[in-house]
Structure formats: structure tokens, C-alpha cells
Amino acid sequence: MENTKNVVIVGAGLVGSLNACYLAKRGFNVKVYERRPDIRTQQHVKGRSINLALSCRGREALKMVGLEETVVHNGIPMRARMIHDLDGKRHPIPYGEKDQYIMSVDRRNLNELLLNAAEKHDNIEFVFEHKLVRCNFESGQAEFEGPDKSIKTETADLFIGCDGAFSSLRNLMMRATRLNYQQEYIPHGYIELTIQPTNNEFAMEVNYLHIWPRNEYMMIALPNQDKTYTTTLFMPFKVFESLQTEDDIIEFFKENYPDAVPLLGEGHIKQTLITTKAQSLISVKCYPYHIGSNWLIMGDAAHAMVPFYGQGMNAGFEDCIVLDELMNKYDLDFSQVLPAYTEKRHTDATAICDLAMYNYIEMRSAVNSKLFLLRKKMDNFLQKLFPNSWIPLYTMVSFTRTRYHECVARRAKQDKIIQYCGYIFLLLATGGVVVMVKGVGTDHILTTVTDRFSQLYSYIETTLHKFIL
Ligand code: FAD
Ligand code: EGU
């Protein structure tokens, strides 16, 4: 089929560059405008987190354009979390079976790889150092401003804003249409630190996502290919601001992360916390994601979330699959594809934004390492007990492509069942006590109890099945 429609993508970040590959594969003429210079020509790139957790959804999206292998080859598998107690004790908690692991990938490396892959297509053109400044939603035109303030005007059949959490296209759309918009800054900010290798080896066990849960504060570390770890410290801005002097800083670290201090190095900790200011975290929801048949926002531009589920990029990559599938379904008729995309994706994006926020609230309320461990172990225990029925929420989110809103619905059902199981157990326990008090022979009780127990188990098992499947 002849396909000469013009598509303009705003933003050559993670989602923009992957989306360009998807659209070029279809034969569209794709032009990508990026505000910053080409990161491949830069020494230092300022911006957000250095590394990210890539899981099933992101990998599936990369696979469909033949990039999964390369990305996975450039990443480091994380098969379990490693929980660091205050007293320095460490506890691994696996994500699941052998094949259930997530990957730590370098943001810049991934972005460069995506740009290189996109550039291989003859029908993709990049324009760097040009930012979107104006749109004419009626005529289907957009204006981009270059470094010398000169303006380039683009006409296209489809404009897609993949321009991040502070999306310019979204802002312009808000003035042109009845676009609902909601944003929330959380009280926490983050600072990144680096753990250097010791004796040319990883300073901590590799293949783990290291976590230091400390109620209001939390630190997380992901491994890099160069054997360093990127450590991200999350805490309220108030606390960052309260650490004024070098002594405050070191005292704080020694009190909360004693085992990490020698790994990070006192000098590095002091220097980083004094010279860099904490970055903010924002959650964004909006609706709809499109105007008419030629304006659309995707990725963080449509649904920025707090990072406490490791899903922002994964969700943005999955957006590309969803759009691609709808392009097939509606035979490239944008007037049908765009509304269908909004309806389908909004439900799921809202679900994952909420999950991430909920996890943030839960984490800061009372998650010291003991409680954190208990919760994760409980989840694993239930899964071992009911392997066909109990699937932990993080498993559905990170290791399947179950629609996010279905993950939430299914979790709610599972929670109800567990509640019922609790009631049943209490009832049985009470019954047991009554029998004992009445003084029946102990032998008889023992066989009755084991009997009842296996009955109870199969009852719960079948009930679970009925409810869930
Ligand atoms: P961005 O990566 O922000 O790219 C947007 C691009 O658009 C940029 O290149 C920008 O320069 C450009 N742009 C902006 N405005 C304009 C304009 N007007 N004109 C032209 N170009 C413009 N996600 C995960 O899946 N796993 C994780 O482990 C994870 N950890 C995270 C940890 C932290 C601390 C943070 C903050 C986020 C984390 N995320 C994670 C989320 C992830 O970073 C984002 O979801 C992802 O980067 C979104 O990609 P994007 O392409 O939509 O936006
Ligand atoms: C936060 C910041 C552990 C990278 C949520 C788990 C994250 C990541 C978890 C960051 C946690 C929290 C999950 C993954 C992942 C866990 C997950 C969080 C990567 C529920 C670079 N989270 N993150 N949950 O289960 O599903 O391991 O900055 F500490 S990966 Cl907060 Cl799976």
C-alpha cells in the first residue's frame, strides 16, 4: 500500500525515538524535532536518572522493532531485591522464577541506541536544537524555534508529542481544547550518587536491585555496566534542606545508611549533597490524549508518574505498541485511531499512575526494612501456596502485559479472598478451641485438625479459582 503520510514527532527522548522507529516501519515520512542538541555529540547530558529498570512491557515494545536483543545485551539483569537493614544485614528477595528478572539499563546508552536505530531508516529525519513553540490546530501546522530564534514551520498529517512530563504540545492543547489536566508534586526529591567498583569489581552483590527502606527516606541502587552502582536517595525536600553542613550530611548518612557510607565514600557524599540540589518528582494525568485526527501526546507527556513502580519508561514504550495495534485495527484512519487510543490508554495510564503514587504513600508511611521484607515474603508465600491463583501485583505489572487496569482489578479481588480466608481461619480456630475445651481425645483432635486443614486448603483453592479465573 502506498503510504506517504507525514508524521512529526516532538521530542527525541526514549519514547519519541522508539515511536519514530515504529512509524517509519509503516512507511510514514517521519520528522523528529528535539529541543536539546543530539546527545550522541555531547560530553555530558544533564537531566534525569542515569539508569532505569526495564521490564516486560518495555522489552516487548523493543522486540517488535528488533531492538530487544541489543538493549538486553547492554543491560544488567536484576533477579532479586537486596534489602539493606539498618544494622547492615542484607536479605535477598527474588522477583520470581529464573526467567523473572528485570534489567538495569543506562538511559543515555538506550537513548543513543534508539537514535541510531531510527537514523537507519531513510524516512526518518532528525532536527535537533529546535523546540515546539506554537501550533495551529485547525490548519495542522506547528512552529519550531531554533537556537538563533529562527522559526521552522511544519505541516503534517499527524503530530505526536513525546516531549516529556512538561510537554509543550500538551500545554498548547490545553488552550485549544477541553483537555483535563492534573499534576502533583510530591514532597520528596531525589539525588543520585555513585558507588565506585572495589578492586575492579562491583562493590556490592551484582544482579540485585539494592534497597534501603527507611520510612520517610529511601535509597535504591541499580548496577551499571562499568561496575559502578547508581544510587538514588529519595527524601522530602525539607530534609535535604535541613542538611546544611558537611557534618550534618555525614551524620545523617551514618545514622541511616551506615553500610553504604564506606561504599559511597565520605568525600563523594559531602561533595554531591552540597553541590547538587535535589530534583523534583511529578505525577501528571490528563484526558483526552488527542485533538481531532492529527494531534496526539504519548509517554510522560500524557502520563508522568512517580518512579516507585519502575514503570514510567515501560509504560511509554508500551504506548507505542498500543498505537501500532490500533493503526492496524483502523487501517491507518487517524480519525478512528486517535480516539480509540485515548480511550484504551487512558484507563491503563491512570491505573499505573495511581499504583505508583499509592506505592509512594505506602513506602513513606511505615516501610522500614522489617515491614518491607514481611510484605514481599507474604506475597511470595501466598504465591507458593496458591500458584495458580495468587499472582503478586508487581508480577503482573513487571512480568506480564496484563493491562494495568486489569492488574489493579485482579489485585482487589485477590485481597478480598485473602480477607475471607482470614475469617474462615478464625472461625476454624475458634471451633478448634471449643472442641479442645470439651475435652475430646487428643489423637482424635489431631486427625480432625489435619483433616479439616486439607479440606480447608482445597476449599480455598477452588474458591480462589472460581473468583479469579
Ligand atoms: P523524556 O525522556 O522526558 O523525553 C522527552 C524529550 O522531549 C526530551 O528529549 C526533551 O528534550 C524533549 N522536549 C521537551 N520539550 C520539547 C519541545 N518543546 N520541543 C522539542 N523537544 C522537546 N521508568 C522506568 O520504566 N523504569 C525506571 O526504573 C524508572 N526510574 C526512574 C527514576 C527517576 C528518578 C525518574 C525521574 C524517572 C524514572 N522512570 C523510570 C521514568 C522514565 O524516566 C520516564 O517515564 C521516561 O523517560 C519517559 O520518556 P519520554 O520520552 O516520554 O520523556
Ligand atoms: C524506584 C526508583 C522495590 C528505579 C517498588 C520494588 C524504582 C526503580 C517496587 C528508581 C521498591 C519499590 C518494582 C520493580 C522497581 C520491587 C516494583 C522502583 C525501579 C513494587 C532509578 N520497582 N523500581 N515494586 O518490587 O514492582 O523491587 O530509580 F523499592 S522495579 Cl519503591 Cl519490579
XYZ file of C-alpha atoms and ligand atoms in Angstrom:
554
model
C 0.000 0.000 0.000
C 1.221 3.488 -0.835
C 1.729 5.359 2.389
C 3.134 8.842 2.172
C 1.571 10.468 5.202
C 3.776 12.870 7.116
C 4.263 12.407 10.830
C 6.043 14.884 13.074
C 7.263 13.724 16.474
C 8.100 16.261 19.163
C 10.906 15.019 21.415
C 13.715 12.561 20.699
C 13.788 11.115 24.213
C 13.138 7.453 24.961
C 9.554 7.317 23.733
C 9.953 9.728 20.802
C 12.871 7.851 19.284
C 11.230 4.423 19.701
C 7.952 5.724 18.302
C 9.842 7.075 15.279
C 11.068 3.527 14.548
C 7.527 2.143 14.748
C 6.114 4.788 12.406
C 8.985 4.609 9.937
C 8.477 0.856 9.666
C 4.990 1.608 8.372
C 6.428 3.800 5.664
C 5.365 7.175 7.012
C 7.631 10.124 6.431
C 8.800 10.850 9.956
C 10.416 14.053 11.197
C 11.584 14.289 14.802
C 12.126 17.661 16.460
C 14.213 17.757 19.621
C 14.835 20.781 21.819
C 18.267 19.705 23.022
C 21.399 19.055 20.933
C 21.979 15.496 19.721
C 23.046 13.601 22.873
C 25.389 11.492 20.743
C 27.587 14.536 20.191
C 27.542 15.676 23.827
C 30.096 15.020 26.531
C 27.732 15.474 29.437
C 23.988 15.282 29.329
C 22.215 16.879 32.194
C 18.872 15.531 33.140
C 17.164 12.759 34.880
C 18.100 9.428 36.349
C 21.187 7.711 34.999
C 19.771 4.202 34.876
C 16.340 2.631 34.729
C 14.638 -0.689 35.351
C 13.443 -2.219 32.088
C 10.792 -4.918 32.428
C 8.400 -6.955 30.281
C 6.369 -4.163 28.710
C 9.388 -2.182 27.629
C 11.128 -5.277 26.322
C 8.110 -6.353 24.286
C 7.973 -2.930 22.678
C 11.678 -3.054 21.804
C 11.307 -6.587 20.465
C 8.754 -5.503 17.866
C 11.314 -3.239 16.224
C 14.122 -5.763 16.622
C 15.967 -3.927 19.387
C 15.359 -6.132 22.409
C 18.488 -8.261 21.955
C 20.835 -5.293 21.747
C 19.299 -3.486 24.692
C 19.293 -6.574 26.880
C 22.905 -7.233 25.875
C 23.768 -3.744 27.134
C 21.937 -4.118 30.440
C 22.413 -5.958 33.694
C 19.813 -8.431 34.924
C 18.430 -7.901 38.409
C 16.961 -11.168 39.668
C 16.080 -10.088 43.187
C 15.890 -7.164 45.515
C 18.542 -6.893 48.188
C 17.144 -5.292 51.310
C 19.690 -3.483 53.482
C 18.803 -3.322 57.170
C 19.917 -0.513 59.418
C 22.365 -2.864 61.122
C 23.961 -3.787 57.825
C 22.242 -7.142 57.391
C 21.205 -7.952 53.836
C 18.239 -10.025 52.691
C 17.655 -11.066 49.099
C 14.030 -11.451 47.896
C 13.779 -12.956 44.401
C 11.396 -11.457 41.837
C 10.183 -14.917 40.943
C 11.367 -17.825 38.862
C 14.674 -17.917 37.000
C 13.244 -16.202 33.947
C 11.628 -13.465 36.001
C 14.137 -10.667 36.248
C 14.306 -7.020 35.330
C 17.141 -5.236 33.533
C 19.126 -2.235 34.657
C 19.744 -0.097 31.569
C 21.666 3.122 31.080
C 19.328 5.925 29.993
C 21.834 7.646 27.750
C 23.034 4.407 26.185
C 19.449 3.339 25.488
C 18.559 6.717 24.013
C 21.618 6.699 21.742
C 20.846 3.156 20.630
C 17.295 4.198 19.759
C 18.518 7.277 17.868
C 20.978 5.152 15.884
C 18.268 2.607 15.078
C 15.902 5.363 13.981
C 18.536 7.025 11.825
C 18.992 3.805 9.833
C 15.570 4.445 8.279
C 15.695 6.611 5.150
C 12.289 8.029 6.013
C 13.258 9.477 9.404
C 14.806 12.904 9.712
C 16.014 14.461 12.961
C 16.057 18.173 13.654
C 17.926 18.927 16.883
C 18.031 22.151 18.878
C 14.529 23.064 17.776
C 11.699 23.391 20.253
C 7.975 23.405 19.629
C 6.621 26.882 20.303
C 3.249 27.214 18.521
C 0.572 25.096 16.912
C -2.272 25.804 14.586
C -4.693 23.013 15.418
C -7.055 23.890 12.558
C -4.572 24.029 9.717
C -2.384 21.207 11.044
C 0.798 23.243 11.365
C 3.406 23.616 14.078
C 6.284 26.028 14.580
C 9.711 25.115 15.918
C 12.281 27.613 17.126
C 15.978 27.076 16.524
C 18.966 28.355 18.535
C 19.058 31.579 16.517
C 15.333 32.149 17.204
C 14.513 31.370 13.591
C 11.238 29.522 13.030
C 10.623 26.362 11.035
C 7.017 25.648 10.143
C 5.902 22.055 9.665
C 2.748 20.772 8.047
C 1.843 17.167 8.822
C -0.969 14.628 8.881
C -0.089 13.662 12.435
C 1.801 15.406 15.236
C 2.819 13.304 18.231
C 4.098 14.952 21.392
C 6.641 12.718 23.109
C 8.082 15.736 24.843
C 8.099 14.576 28.433
C 6.422 15.474 31.716
C 6.488 19.217 30.967
C 5.184 18.727 27.440
C 4.856 21.829 25.293
C 2.350 20.166 22.990
C 0.155 19.244 25.939
C 0.269 22.834 27.197
C -0.735 24.133 23.781
C -3.514 21.529 23.502
C -4.882 22.623 26.877
C -5.599 26.059 25.487
C -7.138 24.750 22.283
C -9.459 22.090 23.629
C -11.283 20.947 26.782
C -8.317 18.965 27.996
C -8.478 17.929 31.642
C -5.173 18.204 33.395
C -3.964 17.252 36.823
C -0.469 17.443 38.254
C 1.004 16.758 41.636
C 4.468 17.372 43.005
C 5.255 15.043 45.871
C 7.183 16.313 48.918
C 10.101 14.027 48.049
C 13.001 14.876 45.806
C 15.991 12.808 44.770
C 19.746 12.974 44.426
C 21.962 10.484 42.619
C 25.269 9.196 43.951
C 27.759 6.705 42.547
C 29.325 3.671 44.160
C 32.704 3.017 42.518
C 33.976 -0.530 41.970
C 36.279 -2.016 44.626
C 39.272 -3.944 43.259
C 37.809 -3.544 39.785
C 34.668 -5.430 40.819
C 31.130 -4.429 41.810
C 31.262 -3.165 45.380
C 28.019 -4.995 46.211
C 26.406 -8.200 45.011
C 25.551 -7.720 41.327
C 22.252 -8.770 39.742
C 20.229 -7.158 42.517
C 18.166 -4.049 42.904
C 19.513 -2.804 46.221
C 17.044 -1.127 48.537
C 17.473 0.683 51.833
C 13.920 1.211 53.092
C 13.852 3.764 55.910
C 10.294 5.013 56.306
C 10.344 8.650 55.149
C 13.662 8.098 53.401
C 14.597 5.508 50.900
C 17.657 4.701 48.867
C 17.826 2.461 45.830
C 20.819 1.290 43.771
C 20.926 -0.142 40.253
C 24.085 -1.669 38.716
C 25.824 -0.209 35.656
C 27.919 -1.942 33.015
C 31.088 -0.188 34.166
C 30.748 -1.963 37.544
C 29.555 1.135 39.321
C 26.213 1.453 41.064
C 23.961 4.454 40.657
C 22.370 5.150 43.998
C 19.245 7.275 44.227
C 18.368 8.835 47.550
C 14.704 9.811 47.924
C 13.583 12.047 50.768
C 11.468 15.110 51.498
C 12.919 18.415 50.272
C 12.603 19.615 53.856
C 15.139 17.001 54.942
C 17.507 17.778 52.053
C 17.360 21.429 53.064
C 17.987 20.631 56.715
C 21.335 19.072 55.850
C 23.320 22.294 55.739
C 26.862 21.418 56.718
C 29.223 18.617 55.766
C 28.911 17.269 59.305
C 25.089 17.199 59.084
C 25.347 15.222 55.877
C 27.793 12.616 57.097
C 25.991 12.242 60.396
C 22.734 11.699 58.540
C 24.239 9.034 56.291
C 25.968 7.247 59.142
C 22.720 7.165 61.056
C 20.522 5.941 58.184
C 22.794 4.168 55.719
C 25.815 3.065 57.759
C 26.734 0.219 55.415
C 26.620 2.485 52.359
C 28.941 5.208 53.689
C 32.242 3.378 53.053
C 30.979 2.265 49.629
C 29.992 5.770 48.541
C 32.909 7.472 50.249
C 32.504 10.385 52.669
C 34.081 12.857 50.277
C 31.752 11.942 47.441
C 28.680 12.100 49.707
C 29.586 15.540 51.063
C 30.500 16.956 47.691
C 27.377 15.693 45.929
C 24.907 16.790 48.589
C 26.454 20.221 48.906
C 26.831 20.995 45.216
C 23.691 19.455 43.709
C 20.149 20.283 44.569
C 17.506 17.596 44.775
C 15.361 17.050 41.685
C 11.598 17.041 41.922
C 9.124 14.278 41.165
C 5.845 14.982 39.449
C 2.764 12.930 38.635
C 0.661 14.028 35.653
C -2.693 12.814 34.419
C -4.715 14.263 31.577
C -7.576 13.475 29.230
C -8.001 13.232 26.270
C -4.632 12.486 24.679
C -5.642 13.731 21.231
C -7.263 16.537 19.280
C -9.181 15.605 16.147
C -7.338 13.311 13.801
C -3.863 14.797 13.849
C -2.633 15.711 17.353
C -1.591 13.194 19.998
C 0.534 13.009 23.145
C 2.305 9.877 24.389
C 4.764 8.791 27.090
C 5.429 11.120 30.027
C 3.697 13.927 28.129
C 0.427 12.041 28.665
C 1.123 10.238 31.946
C 4.158 11.159 34.010
C 4.328 9.109 37.185
C 6.401 8.955 40.351
C 9.126 6.306 39.908
C 8.046 3.956 42.702
C 6.993 1.136 40.441
C 9.777 1.440 37.882
C 7.180 1.761 35.108
C 7.379 5.237 33.513
C 9.524 4.277 30.532
C 7.963 0.814 30.325
C 4.500 2.343 30.075
C 5.700 4.860 27.478
C 7.224 2.071 25.381
C 4.011 0.072 25.684
C 2.151 3.160 24.388
C 3.990 2.598 21.089
C 2.638 -0.973 20.843
C -0.903 0.154 21.608
C -0.810 2.855 18.927
C 0.684 0.412 16.453
C -2.069 -2.142 17.073
C -4.774 0.468 16.627
C -3.164 1.624 13.377
C -3.677 -1.928 12.124
C -7.171 -2.227 13.505
C -8.395 1.013 11.897
C -6.310 0.746 8.763
C -4.380 3.975 9.398
C -7.562 6.043 9.671
C -6.284 8.596 12.210
C -9.807 9.896 12.879
C -10.574 6.495 14.416
C -7.134 5.554 15.726
C -6.668 8.627 17.931
C -9.969 8.498 19.892
C -9.571 4.740 20.319
C -6.021 5.281 21.589
C -7.166 7.840 24.157
C -9.941 5.596 25.448
C -7.835 2.488 25.705
C -4.688 4.054 27.066
C -6.211 6.500 29.493
C -7.743 3.694 31.572
C -4.412 1.945 31.899
C -2.211 5.003 32.326
C -4.438 6.236 35.143
C -4.142 2.831 36.817
C -0.331 2.782 36.769
C -0.030 6.455 37.828
C -2.257 5.611 40.805
C -0.344 2.438 41.635
C 2.956 4.314 41.603
C 1.531 7.056 43.831
C -0.039 4.523 46.157
C 3.277 2.731 46.479
C 4.925 6.040 47.332
C 2.416 6.702 50.089
C 2.737 3.186 51.443
C 6.516 3.317 51.331
C 6.831 6.572 53.231
C 4.234 5.741 55.839
C 5.804 2.763 57.574
C 8.133 0.813 55.442
C 11.206 0.084 57.402
C 13.140 -2.912 56.187
C 11.354 -5.365 58.509
C 7.915 -4.482 57.216
C 9.121 -4.276 53.631
C 10.558 -7.776 53.932
C 7.426 -9.132 55.555
C 5.177 -7.796 52.809
C 7.303 -9.170 50.000
C 7.650 -12.519 51.759
C 3.902 -12.700 52.359
C 3.323 -12.133 48.646
C 5.801 -14.885 47.739
C 4.340 -17.219 50.366
C 0.823 -16.825 49.046
C 2.070 -17.435 45.544
C 3.788 -20.666 46.618
C 0.631 -21.731 48.433
C -1.732 -20.942 45.544
C 0.489 -20.944 42.469
C -2.379 -20.836 40.009
C -4.433 -18.163 41.702
C -2.244 -15.765 43.619
C -0.152 -13.563 41.401
C 1.549 -10.706 43.233
C 0.722 -7.278 41.847
C 4.335 -6.464 40.975
C 4.491 -9.715 38.985
C 1.504 -8.750 36.849
C 2.887 -5.237 36.418
C 6.527 -6.073 35.697
C 6.456 -9.537 34.172
C 3.303 -9.591 32.055
C 1.495 -7.320 29.642
C -1.768 -7.650 31.547
C -3.452 -4.282 31.098
C -2.604 -2.069 34.059
C -6.236 -1.546 34.971
C -6.759 -5.318 34.989
C -3.768 -5.776 37.310
C -5.480 -3.433 39.745
C -8.881 -5.129 39.445
C -7.407 -8.554 39.906
C -5.418 -7.463 42.911
C -8.599 -6.104 44.523
C -10.283 -9.480 44.050
C -7.311 -11.335 45.499
C -7.288 -9.055 48.520
C -10.971 -9.791 49.177
C -10.360 -13.506 49.015
C -7.496 -13.292 51.451
C -9.736 -11.369 53.792
C -12.345 -14.149 53.585
C -9.660 -16.748 54.142
C -8.705 -14.871 57.285
C -12.301 -15.030 58.532
C -12.579 -18.724 57.741
C -9.346 -19.400 59.531
C -10.506 -17.518 62.604
C -13.761 -19.456 62.609
C -11.938 -22.752 62.375
C -9.507 -21.789 65.071
C -12.391 -20.878 67.361
C -14.038 -24.195 66.538
C -10.800 -25.981 67.378
C -10.586 -24.311 70.758
C -14.190 -25.236 71.502
C -13.507 -28.882 70.677
C -10.440 -28.910 72.916
C -12.259 -27.308 75.804
C -14.906 -30.000 75.555
C -12.089 -32.470 76.178
C -12.143 -34.808 73.233
C -9.171 -37.187 72.998
C -6.024 -35.542 71.603
C -5.462 -38.211 68.953
C -8.886 -37.593 67.584
C -8.315 -33.851 67.557
C -5.060 -34.228 65.670
C -6.583 -36.268 62.878
C -9.595 -33.969 62.785
C -7.383 -30.903 62.590
C -5.192 -32.238 59.787
C -8.290 -33.468 58.014
C -10.004 -30.134 58.330
C -6.875 -28.379 57.246
C -6.566 -30.201 53.951
C -10.288 -29.728 53.383
C -9.887 -26.036 54.044
C -6.965 -25.818 51.694
C -8.773 -27.379 48.755
C -11.839 -25.279 49.534
C -9.815 -22.084 49.442
C -8.023 -23.229 46.302
C -11.261 -23.866 44.393
C -12.875 -20.667 45.661
C -9.860 -18.688 44.554
C -10.092 -20.251 41.134
C -13.794 -19.508 40.796
C -13.245 -15.902 41.775
C -10.221 -15.144 39.674
C -10.460 -17.157 36.526
P 11.586 12.187 28.191
O 12.532 11.085 28.411
O 11.495 13.271 29.195
O 11.897 12.830 26.763
C 11.262 13.996 26.312
C 12.107 14.643 25.233
O 11.389 15.737 24.653
C 13.413 15.227 25.768
O 14.485 14.814 24.962
C 13.201 16.739 25.703
O 14.393 17.458 25.475
C 12.246 16.857 24.536
N 11.413 18.077 24.559
C 10.772 18.621 25.615
N 10.098 19.720 25.249
C 10.309 19.885 23.924
C 9.871 20.863 22.964
N 9.084 21.882 23.307
N 10.260 20.715 21.683
C 11.075 19.681 21.321
N 11.521 18.750 22.170
C 11.143 18.838 23.472
N 10.910 4.413 34.207
C 11.033 3.065 34.137
O 10.387 2.422 33.307
N 11.864 2.389 34.989
C 12.593 3.029 35.948
O 13.330 2.396 36.686
C 12.461 4.443 36.064
N 13.146 5.110 37.021
C 13.014 6.471 37.105
C 13.700 7.143 38.113
C 13.578 8.513 38.260
C 14.319 9.218 39.357
C 12.745 9.242 37.352
C 12.591 10.707 37.485
C 12.058 8.571 36.351
C 12.175 7.185 36.205
N 11.490 6.485 35.208
C 11.601 5.116 35.139
C 10.572 7.181 34.256
C 11.238 7.499 32.919
O 12.369 8.282 33.132
C 10.256 8.258 32.023
O 9.000 7.662 32.054
C 10.742 8.304 30.579
O 11.947 8.994 30.484
C 9.696 8.977 29.681
O 10.178 9.114 28.377
P 9.630 10.236 27.402
O 10.326 10.028 26.107
O 8.146 10.244 27.439
O 10.084 11.611 28.048
C 12.427 3.456 42.051
C 13.393 4.369 41.638
C 11.042 -2.053 45.149
C 14.140 2.789 39.984
C 8.814 -0.646 44.296
C 10.110 -2.664 44.352
C 12.324 2.234 41.433
C 13.175 1.906 40.414
C 8.977 -1.951 43.913
C 14.249 4.015 40.620
C 10.862 -0.755 45.553
C 9.755 -0.053 45.103
C 9.478 -2.507 41.122
C 10.187 -3.221 40.188
C 11.075 -1.018 40.664
C 10.357 -4.076 43.968
C 8.221 -2.936 41.772
C 11.387 1.168 41.695
C 12.855 0.569 39.929
C 6.687 -2.802 43.668
C 16.206 4.630 39.422
N 10.002 -1.286 41.349
N 11.758 0.172 40.735
N 7.993 -2.549 43.084
O 9.420 -4.863 43.925
O 7.406 -3.558 41.143
O 11.534 -4.396 43.733
O 15.167 4.978 40.264
F 11.726 -0.164 46.356
S 11.488 -2.307 39.633
Cl 9.581 1.585 45.605
Cl 9.875 -4.810 39.628
